[in-house]
Amino acid sequence: SAVISQKPSRDICQRGTSLTIQCQVDSQVTMMFWYRQQPGQSLTLIATANQGSEATYESGFVIDKFPISRPNLTFSTLTVSNMSPEDSSIYLCSVPPKGLNYGYTFGSGTRLTVV
Amino acid sequence: AQSVTQPDIHITVSEGASLELRCNYSYGATPYLFWYVQSPGQGLQLLLKYFSGDTLVQGIKGFEAEFKRSQSSFNLRKPSVHWSDAAEYFCAVALMDSSYKLIFGSGTRLLVRP
């Protein structure tokens, strides 16, 4: 299965600022997914990042707040903009399996605290 | 809309006892089903998955799950729980349309009594 390098692993940010999270995959993938995991909650899909097109956002998430870039088939970034304490969460990227013998691969996550 | 339901928020079992975590899904087509585990402060680890074939699937750490189409369920089981199994367990369904989105249930927190 694919290997994902995600960074930063954690950060503490001031409200009103922005943070960009990066995910690098060791192989080319068509789709990358971005998730948010709020404290004590499950994973919620933010958006699907496709190379060469605009990201597709889920209900409740907008591009102005969570802009995504996908410059090539191995890399994506998620920016959390104009942060507030409610944005304190773990953010994870993921890629679908290469075949039916594999599961979805996840980055190690970025633990964001907004103060 | 597609959804995954884990009706038990918390489950507490004694070490050595058997375990069953429930998962129900709502999806029009044959789903691709997963169980992931997340230990405190850790990332997600795949326990097992089902796409087709034998409806009883074996996973890592002694876990198994059974797909029951008639009940739209994919319950996770373990015959004898170890203290190290204490964690959050997530059931997930992959949409086998062009989106390939992975939708998670709300999770079940497993506590293990010594």
PDB file of C-alpha atoms in Angstrom:
ATOM      1  CA  SER A   1       0.000   0.000   0.000  1.00  0.00           C
ATOM      2  CA  ALA A   2       0.992   3.641  -0.350  1.00  0.00           C
ATOM      3  CA  VAL A   3       3.009   5.503   2.255  1.00  0.00           C
ATOM      4  CA  ILE A   4       2.037   9.061   3.180  1.00  0.00           C
ATOM      5  CA  SER A   5       4.252  11.636   4.829  1.00  0.00           C
ATOM      6  CA  GLN A   6       2.200  14.344   6.519  1.00  0.00           C
ATOM      7  CA  LYS A   7       3.495  17.468   8.181  1.00  0.00           C
ATOM      8  CA  PRO A   8       3.507  19.223  10.486  1.00  0.00           C
ATOM      9  CA  SER A   9       2.587  16.611  13.063  1.00  0.00           C
ATOM     10  CA  ARG A  10       1.277  19.270  15.411  1.00  0.00           C
ATOM     11  CA  ASP A  11       1.085  23.011  15.741  1.00  0.00           C
ATOM     12  CA  ILE A  12      -0.263  25.657  18.059  1.00  0.00           C
ATOM     13  CA  CYS A  13      -1.552  28.693  16.201  1.00  0.00           C
ATOM     14  CA  GLN A  14      -3.005  32.072  17.040  1.00  0.00           C
ATOM     15  CA  ARG A  15      -6.583  32.751  16.101  1.00  0.00           C
ATOM     16  CA  GLY A  16      -6.953  34.632  12.846  1.00  0.00           C
ATOM     17  CA  THR A  17      -3.886  33.046  11.276  1.00  0.00           C
ATOM     18  CA  SER A  18      -3.637  30.250   8.701  1.00  0.00           C
ATOM     19  CA  LEU A  19      -1.854  26.911   8.677  1.00  0.00           C
ATOM     20  CA  THR A  20      -0.934  24.842   5.657  1.00  0.00           C
ATOM     21  CA  ILE A  21      -0.698  21.074   6.028  1.00  0.00           C
ATOM     22  CA  GLN A  22       1.222  19.007   3.511  1.00  0.00           C
ATOM     23  CA  CYS A  23       0.870  15.399   2.410  1.00  0.00           C
ATOM     24  CA  GLN A  24       3.381  13.616   0.225  1.00  0.00           C
ATOM     25  CA  VAL A  25       2.573  10.170  -1.176  1.00  0.00           C
ATOM     26  CA  ASP A  26       5.244   7.732  -2.322  1.00  0.00           C
ATOM     27  CA  SER A  27       3.320   6.867  -5.485  1.00  0.00           C
ATOM     28  CA  GLN A  28       1.024   8.574  -7.946  1.00  0.00           C
ATOM     29  CA  VAL A  29      -2.609   8.642  -6.923  1.00  0.00           C
ATOM     30  CA  THR A  30      -5.577  10.166  -8.673  1.00  0.00           C
ATOM     31  CA  MET A  31      -7.511  11.097  -5.564  1.00  0.00           C
ATOM     32  CA  MET A  32      -6.509  12.373  -2.172  1.00  0.00           C
ATOM     33  CA  PHE A  33      -8.923  12.967   0.653  1.00  0.00           C
ATOM     34  CA  TRP A  34      -8.758  15.384   3.552  1.00  0.00           C
ATOM     35  CA  TYR A  35     -10.464  14.626   6.866  1.00  0.00           C
ATOM     36  CA  ARG A  36     -11.050  16.462  10.114  1.00  0.00           C
ATOM     37  CA  GLN A  37     -11.292  14.710  13.459  1.00  0.00           C
ATOM     38  CA  GLN A  38     -12.587  17.008  16.161  1.00  0.00           C
ATOM     39  CA  PRO A  39     -11.754  16.120  19.773  1.00  0.00           C
ATOM     40  CA  GLY A  40     -13.462  12.908  20.780  1.00  0.00           C
ATOM     41  CA  GLN A  41     -15.205  12.625  17.420  1.00  0.00           C
ATOM     42  CA  SER A  42     -15.023  10.506  14.306  1.00  0.00           C
ATOM     43  CA  LEU A  43     -13.460  11.446  11.006  1.00  0.00           C
ATOM     44  CA  THR A  44     -15.391  13.793   8.773  1.00  0.00           C
ATOM     45  CA  LEU A  45     -14.521  14.152   5.118  1.00  0.00           C
ATOM     46  CA  ILE A  46     -13.642  17.729   4.200  1.00  0.00           C
ATOM     47  CA  ALA A  47     -12.930  17.396   0.504  1.00  0.00           C
ATOM     48  CA  THR A  48     -11.545  15.314  -2.326  1.00  0.00           C
ATOM     49  CA  ALA A  49      -8.466  16.695  -4.045  1.00  0.00           C
ATOM     50  CA  ASN A  50      -8.070  15.750  -7.679  1.00  0.00           C
ATOM     51  CA  GLN A  51      -5.029  16.657  -9.695  1.00  0.00           C
ATOM     52  CA  GLY A  52      -5.781  19.146 -12.409  1.00  0.00           C
ATOM     53  CA  SER A  53      -9.184  20.207 -11.159  1.00  0.00           C
ATOM     54  CA  GLU A  54     -10.819  22.034  -8.309  1.00  0.00           C
ATOM     55  CA  ALA A  55     -11.273  20.141  -5.081  1.00  0.00           C
ATOM     56  CA  THR A  56     -14.727  18.820  -4.315  1.00  0.00           C
ATOM     57  CA  TYR A  57     -15.975  19.934  -0.911  1.00  0.00           C
ATOM     58  CA  GLU A  58     -18.430  18.165   1.344  1.00  0.00           C
ATOM     59  CA  SER A  59     -21.445  19.857   2.806  1.00  0.00           C
ATOM     60  CA  GLY A  60     -20.435  22.281   5.524  1.00  0.00           C
ATOM     61  CA  PHE A  61     -16.940  22.911   4.178  1.00  0.00           C
ATOM     62  CA  VAL A  62     -16.017  25.759   1.834  1.00  0.00           C
ATOM     63  CA  ILE A  63     -13.020  26.593  -0.241  1.00  0.00           C
ATOM     64  CA  ASP A  64     -12.453  29.984   1.395  1.00  0.00           C
ATOM     65  CA  LYS A  65     -11.962  28.311   4.762  1.00  0.00           C
ATOM     66  CA  PHE A  66     -10.143  25.174   3.577  1.00  0.00           C
ATOM     67  CA  PRO A  67      -8.329  25.892   0.319  1.00  0.00           C
ATOM     68  CA  ILE A  68      -6.684  22.836  -1.169  1.00  0.00           C
ATOM     69  CA  SER A  69      -3.924  22.532  -3.704  1.00  0.00           C
ATOM     70  CA  ARG A  70      -3.032  19.469  -5.767  1.00  0.00           C
ATOM     71  CA  PRO A  71      -0.128  20.426  -7.986  1.00  0.00           C
ATOM     72  CA  ASN A  72       0.768  16.858  -8.975  1.00  0.00           C
ATOM     73  CA  LEU A  73      -0.214  13.238  -8.419  1.00  0.00           C
ATOM     74  CA  THR A  74       1.907  12.760  -5.293  1.00  0.00           C
ATOM     75  CA  PHE A  75       1.318  15.933  -3.288  1.00  0.00           C
ATOM     76  CA  SER A  76      -1.477  17.980  -1.757  1.00  0.00           C
ATOM     77  CA  THR A  77      -1.895  20.739   0.771  1.00  0.00           C
ATOM     78  CA  LEU A  78      -4.801  21.782   2.953  1.00  0.00           C
ATOM     79  CA  THR A  79      -4.875  25.265   4.433  1.00  0.00           C
ATOM     80  CA  VAL A  80      -6.966  26.086   7.455  1.00  0.00           C
ATOM     81  CA  SER A  81      -7.668  29.805   7.089  1.00  0.00           C
ATOM     82  CA  ASN A  82      -8.592  32.508   9.553  1.00  0.00           C
ATOM     83  CA  MET A  83      -8.489  30.025  12.375  1.00  0.00           C
ATOM     84  CA  SER A  84     -10.627  30.051  15.482  1.00  0.00           C
ATOM     85  CA  PRO A  85     -10.500  27.748  18.524  1.00  0.00           C
ATOM     86  CA  GLU A  86     -13.281  25.677  16.907  1.00  0.00           C
ATOM     87  CA  ASP A  87     -10.777  24.620  14.248  1.00  0.00           C
ATOM     88  CA  SER A  88      -8.715  22.784  16.853  1.00  0.00           C
ATOM     89  CA  SER A  89      -8.745  19.240  15.500  1.00  0.00           C
ATOM     90  CA  ILE A  90      -6.658  16.532  13.954  1.00  0.00           C
ATOM     91  CA  TYR A  91      -6.446  16.841  10.192  1.00  0.00           C
ATOM     92  CA  LEU A  92      -5.608  13.791   8.115  1.00  0.00           C
ATOM     93  CA  CYS A  93      -5.031  13.076   4.485  1.00  0.00           C
ATOM     94  CA  SER A  94      -5.827   9.754   2.866  1.00  0.00           C
ATOM     95  CA  VAL A  95      -5.563   7.919  -0.414  1.00  0.00           C
ATOM     96  CA  PRO A  96      -7.698   5.049  -1.697  1.00  0.00           C
ATOM     97  CA  PRO A  97      -6.282   1.534  -1.962  1.00  0.00           C
ATOM     98  CA  LYS A  98      -4.255   0.482  -4.949  1.00  0.00           C
ATOM     99  CA  GLY A  99      -6.191  -2.751  -5.134  1.00  0.00           C
ATOM    100  CA  LEU A 100      -8.759  -4.843  -3.325  1.00  0.00           C
ATOM    101  CA  ASN A 101      -6.123  -6.372  -1.078  1.00  0.00           C
ATOM    102  CA  TYR A 102      -5.444  -3.051   0.586  1.00  0.00           C
ATOM    103  CA  GLY A 103      -7.206  -0.520   2.735  1.00  0.00           C
ATOM    104  CA  TYR A 104      -7.207   3.243   2.548  1.00  0.00           C
ATOM    105  CA  THR A 105      -3.920   4.728   3.672  1.00  0.00           C
ATOM    106  CA  PHE A 106      -3.847   7.625   6.089  1.00  0.00           C
ATOM    107  CA  GLY A 107      -1.260  10.177   6.976  1.00  0.00           C
ATOM    108  CA  SER A 108      -0.183  10.324  10.591  1.00  0.00           C
ATOM    109  CA  GLY A 109      -2.287  13.417  11.155  1.00  0.00           C
ATOM    110  CA  THR A 110      -1.728  17.039  12.116  1.00  0.00           C
ATOM    111  CA  ARG A 111      -2.873  17.971  15.599  1.00  0.00           C
ATOM    112  CA  LEU A 112      -3.876  21.626  15.456  1.00  0.00           C
ATOM    113  CA  THR A 113      -4.544  23.736  18.514  1.00  0.00           C
ATOM    114  CA  VAL A 114      -5.835  27.268  18.023  1.00  0.00           C
ATOM    115  CA  VAL A 115      -5.406  29.651  20.929  1.00  0.00           C
TER     116      VAL A 115
ATOM    117  CA  ALA B   1     -27.645   9.255   1.609  1.00  0.00           C
ATOM    118  CA  GLN B   2     -24.952   6.807   2.521  1.00  0.00           C
ATOM    119  CA  SER B   3     -24.310   6.405   6.218  1.00  0.00           C
ATOM    120  CA  VAL B   4     -22.595   4.234   8.776  1.00  0.00           C
ATOM    121  CA  THR B   5     -24.039   3.673  12.228  1.00  0.00           C
ATOM    122  CA  GLN B   6     -22.195   2.449  15.262  1.00  0.00           C
ATOM    123  CA  PRO B   7     -24.882   2.363  17.921  1.00  0.00           C
ATOM    124  CA  ASP B   8     -22.580   1.847  20.892  1.00  0.00           C
ATOM    125  CA  ILE B   9     -20.614   4.911  21.961  1.00  0.00           C
ATOM    126  CA  HIS B  10     -18.804   3.052  24.737  1.00  0.00           C
ATOM    127  CA  ILE B  11     -18.388  -0.610  25.533  1.00  0.00           C
ATOM    128  CA  THR B  12     -16.670  -2.010  28.602  1.00  0.00           C
ATOM    129  CA  VAL B  13     -15.577  -5.635  28.770  1.00  0.00           C
ATOM    130  CA  SER B  14     -13.411  -7.619  31.131  1.00  0.00           C
ATOM    131  CA  GLU B  15     -10.074  -8.851  29.953  1.00  0.00           C
ATOM    132  CA  GLY B  16     -10.476 -12.314  28.479  1.00  0.00           C
ATOM    133  CA  ALA B  17     -14.133 -11.800  27.663  1.00  0.00           C
ATOM    134  CA  SER B  18     -15.522 -11.862  24.144  1.00  0.00           C
ATOM    135  CA  LEU B  19     -16.296  -8.707  22.231  1.00  0.00           C
ATOM    136  CA  GLU B  20     -18.718  -7.675  19.535  1.00  0.00           C
ATOM    137  CA  LEU B  21     -18.874  -4.154  18.114  1.00  0.00           C
ATOM    138  CA  ARG B  22     -21.853  -3.342  15.964  1.00  0.00           C
ATOM    139  CA  CYS B  23     -21.871  -1.583  12.633  1.00  0.00           C
ATOM    140  CA  ASN B  24     -24.751  -0.963  10.251  1.00  0.00           C
ATOM    141  CA  TYR B  25     -24.548   0.816   6.930  1.00  0.00           C
ATOM    142  CA  SER B  26     -26.887   2.358   4.464  1.00  0.00           C
ATOM    143  CA  TYR B  27     -25.737   2.142   0.872  1.00  0.00           C
ATOM    144  CA  GLY B  28     -27.537   1.171  -2.304  1.00  0.00           C
ATOM    145  CA  ALA B  29     -24.841  -1.005  -3.791  1.00  0.00           C
ATOM    146  CA  THR B  30     -22.475  -3.622  -2.460  1.00  0.00           C
ATOM    147  CA  PRO B  31     -20.193  -1.756  -0.116  1.00  0.00           C
ATOM    148  CA  TYR B  32     -16.518  -2.026   0.556  1.00  0.00           C
ATOM    149  CA  LEU B  33     -16.364  -2.243   4.358  1.00  0.00           C
ATOM    150  CA  PHE B  34     -13.581  -1.586   6.816  1.00  0.00           C
ATOM    151  CA  TRP B  35     -12.784  -1.599  10.487  1.00  0.00           C
ATOM    152  CA  TYR B  36     -10.050   0.723  11.739  1.00  0.00           C
ATOM    153  CA  VAL B  37      -8.651   1.101  15.239  1.00  0.00           C
ATOM    154  CA  GLN B  38      -7.209   4.248  16.765  1.00  0.00           C
ATOM    155  CA  SER B  39      -5.310   4.038  20.022  1.00  0.00           C
ATOM    156  CA  PRO B  40      -4.969   7.192  22.141  1.00  0.00           C
ATOM    157  CA  GLY B  41      -2.678   9.650  20.408  1.00  0.00           C
ATOM    158  CA  GLN B  42      -2.068   7.229  17.573  1.00  0.00           C
ATOM    159  CA  GLY B  43      -2.982   7.071  13.925  1.00  0.00           C
ATOM    160  CA  LEU B  44      -5.515   4.827  12.244  1.00  0.00           C
ATOM    161  CA  GLN B  45      -4.703   1.163  11.795  1.00  0.00           C
ATOM    162  CA  LEU B  46      -6.630  -1.099   9.441  1.00  0.00           C
ATOM    163  CA  LEU B  47      -7.998  -4.160  11.222  1.00  0.00           C
ATOM    164  CA  LEU B  48      -9.781  -5.820   8.328  1.00  0.00           C
ATOM    165  CA  LYS B  49     -11.838  -5.202   5.214  1.00  0.00           C
ATOM    166  CA  TYR B  50     -14.546  -6.800   3.100  1.00  0.00           C
ATOM    167  CA  PHE B  51     -15.295  -6.399  -0.552  1.00  0.00           C
ATOM    168  CA  SER B  52     -16.599  -9.715  -1.782  1.00  0.00           C
ATOM    169  CA  GLY B  53     -16.301 -13.439  -1.246  1.00  0.00           C
ATOM    170  CA  ASP B  54     -16.367 -15.117   2.120  1.00  0.00           C
ATOM    171  CA  THR B  55     -18.571 -13.044   4.398  1.00  0.00           C
ATOM    172  CA  LEU B  56     -16.469 -13.883   7.452  1.00  0.00           C
ATOM    173  CA  VAL B  57     -13.197 -12.023   7.247  1.00  0.00           C
ATOM    174  CA  GLN B  58     -10.180 -12.387   9.439  1.00  0.00           C
ATOM    175  CA  GLY B  59      -8.058  -9.454  10.441  1.00  0.00           C
ATOM    176  CA  ILE B  60      -5.060  -8.594  12.512  1.00  0.00           C
ATOM    177  CA  LYS B  61      -4.781  -8.935  16.297  1.00  0.00           C
ATOM    178  CA  GLY B  62      -7.284 -11.813  16.382  1.00  0.00           C
ATOM    179  CA  PHE B  63     -10.237  -9.769  15.139  1.00  0.00           C
ATOM    180  CA  GLU B  64     -12.841 -10.976  12.694  1.00  0.00           C
ATOM    181  CA  ALA B  65     -15.952  -9.475  11.149  1.00  0.00           C
ATOM    182  CA  GLU B  66     -18.999 -10.881   9.440  1.00  0.00           C
ATOM    183  CA  PHE B  67     -20.794  -9.210   6.576  1.00  0.00           C
ATOM    184  CA  LYS B  68     -24.545  -9.804   6.627  1.00  0.00           C
ATOM    185  CA  ARG B  69     -26.180  -8.314   3.566  1.00  0.00           C
ATOM    186  CA  SER B  70     -29.719  -8.980   4.808  1.00  0.00           C
ATOM    187  CA  GLN B  71     -29.040  -6.952   7.943  1.00  0.00           C
ATOM    188  CA  SER B  72     -26.730  -4.373   6.343  1.00  0.00           C
ATOM    189  CA  SER B  73     -24.285  -5.142   9.110  1.00  0.00           C
ATOM    190  CA  PHE B  74     -20.574  -5.685   9.486  1.00  0.00           C
ATOM    191  CA  ASN B  75     -19.987  -6.468  13.147  1.00  0.00           C
ATOM    192  CA  LEU B  76     -16.513  -6.833  14.583  1.00  0.00           C
ATOM    193  CA  ARG B  77     -15.732  -9.665  16.976  1.00  0.00           C
ATOM    194  CA  LYS B  78     -12.906 -10.954  19.104  1.00  0.00           C
ATOM    195  CA  PRO B  79     -13.164 -14.100  21.230  1.00  0.00           C
ATOM    196  CA  SER B  80     -10.874 -12.928  24.030  1.00  0.00           C
ATOM    197  CA  VAL B  81     -10.055  -9.289  24.647  1.00  0.00           C
ATOM    198  CA  HIS B  82      -6.648  -8.135  25.860  1.00  0.00           C
ATOM    199  CA  TRP B  83      -6.021  -4.963  27.839  1.00  0.00           C
ATOM    200  CA  SER B  84      -4.094  -3.594  24.867  1.00  0.00           C
ATOM    201  CA  ASP B  85      -7.279  -3.676  22.777  1.00  0.00           C
ATOM    202  CA  ALA B  86      -8.597  -0.622  24.616  1.00  0.00           C
ATOM    203  CA  ALA B  87      -8.989   1.962  21.857  1.00  0.00           C
ATOM    204  CA  GLU B  88     -11.480   3.673  19.562  1.00  0.00           C
ATOM    205  CA  TYR B  89     -12.899   1.494  16.799  1.00  0.00           C
ATOM    206  CA  PHE B  90     -14.292   2.907  13.582  1.00  0.00           C
ATOM    207  CA  CYS B  91     -16.397   1.171  10.983  1.00  0.00           C
ATOM    208  CA  ALA B  92     -16.231   2.696   7.515  1.00  0.00           C
ATOM    209  CA  VAL B  93     -17.817   2.179   4.115  1.00  0.00           C
ATOM    210  CA  ALA B  94     -16.226   3.079   0.813  1.00  0.00           C
ATOM    211  CA  LEU B  95     -18.516   4.329  -1.899  1.00  0.00           C
ATOM    212  CA  MET B  96     -17.809   2.238  -4.966  1.00  0.00           C
ATOM    213  CA  ASP B  97     -18.891   4.941  -7.350  1.00  0.00           C
ATOM    214  CA  SER B  98     -16.445   7.269  -9.053  1.00  0.00           C
ATOM    215  CA  SER B  99     -15.884   9.199  -5.817  1.00  0.00           C
ATOM    216  CA  TYR B 100     -14.302   6.400  -3.755  1.00  0.00           C
ATOM    217  CA  LYS B 101     -15.135   8.378  -0.639  1.00  0.00           C
ATOM    218  CA  LEU B 102     -14.634   6.632   2.681  1.00  0.00           C
ATOM    219  CA  ILE B 103     -17.402   7.393   5.154  1.00  0.00           C
ATOM    220  CA  PHE B 104     -16.833   6.714   8.854  1.00  0.00           C
ATOM    221  CA  GLY B 105     -19.174   5.739  11.613  1.00  0.00           C
ATOM    222  CA  SER B 106     -19.144   7.681  14.842  1.00  0.00           C
ATOM    223  CA  GLY B 107     -16.863   5.194  16.563  1.00  0.00           C
ATOM    224  CA  THR B 108     -17.046   2.943  19.607  1.00  0.00           C
ATOM    225  CA  ARG B 109     -14.688   3.420  22.514  1.00  0.00           C
ATOM    226  CA  LEU B 110     -13.648   0.105  24.038  1.00  0.00           C
ATOM    227  CA  LEU B 111     -12.654   0.014  27.678  1.00  0.00           C
ATOM    228  CA  VAL B 112     -11.116  -3.140  29.120  1.00  0.00           C
ATOM    229  CA  ARG B 113     -11.462  -4.021  32.798  1.00  0.00           C
ATOM    230  CA  PRO B 114      -8.528  -5.871  34.328  1.00  0.00           C
TER     231      PRO B 114
END
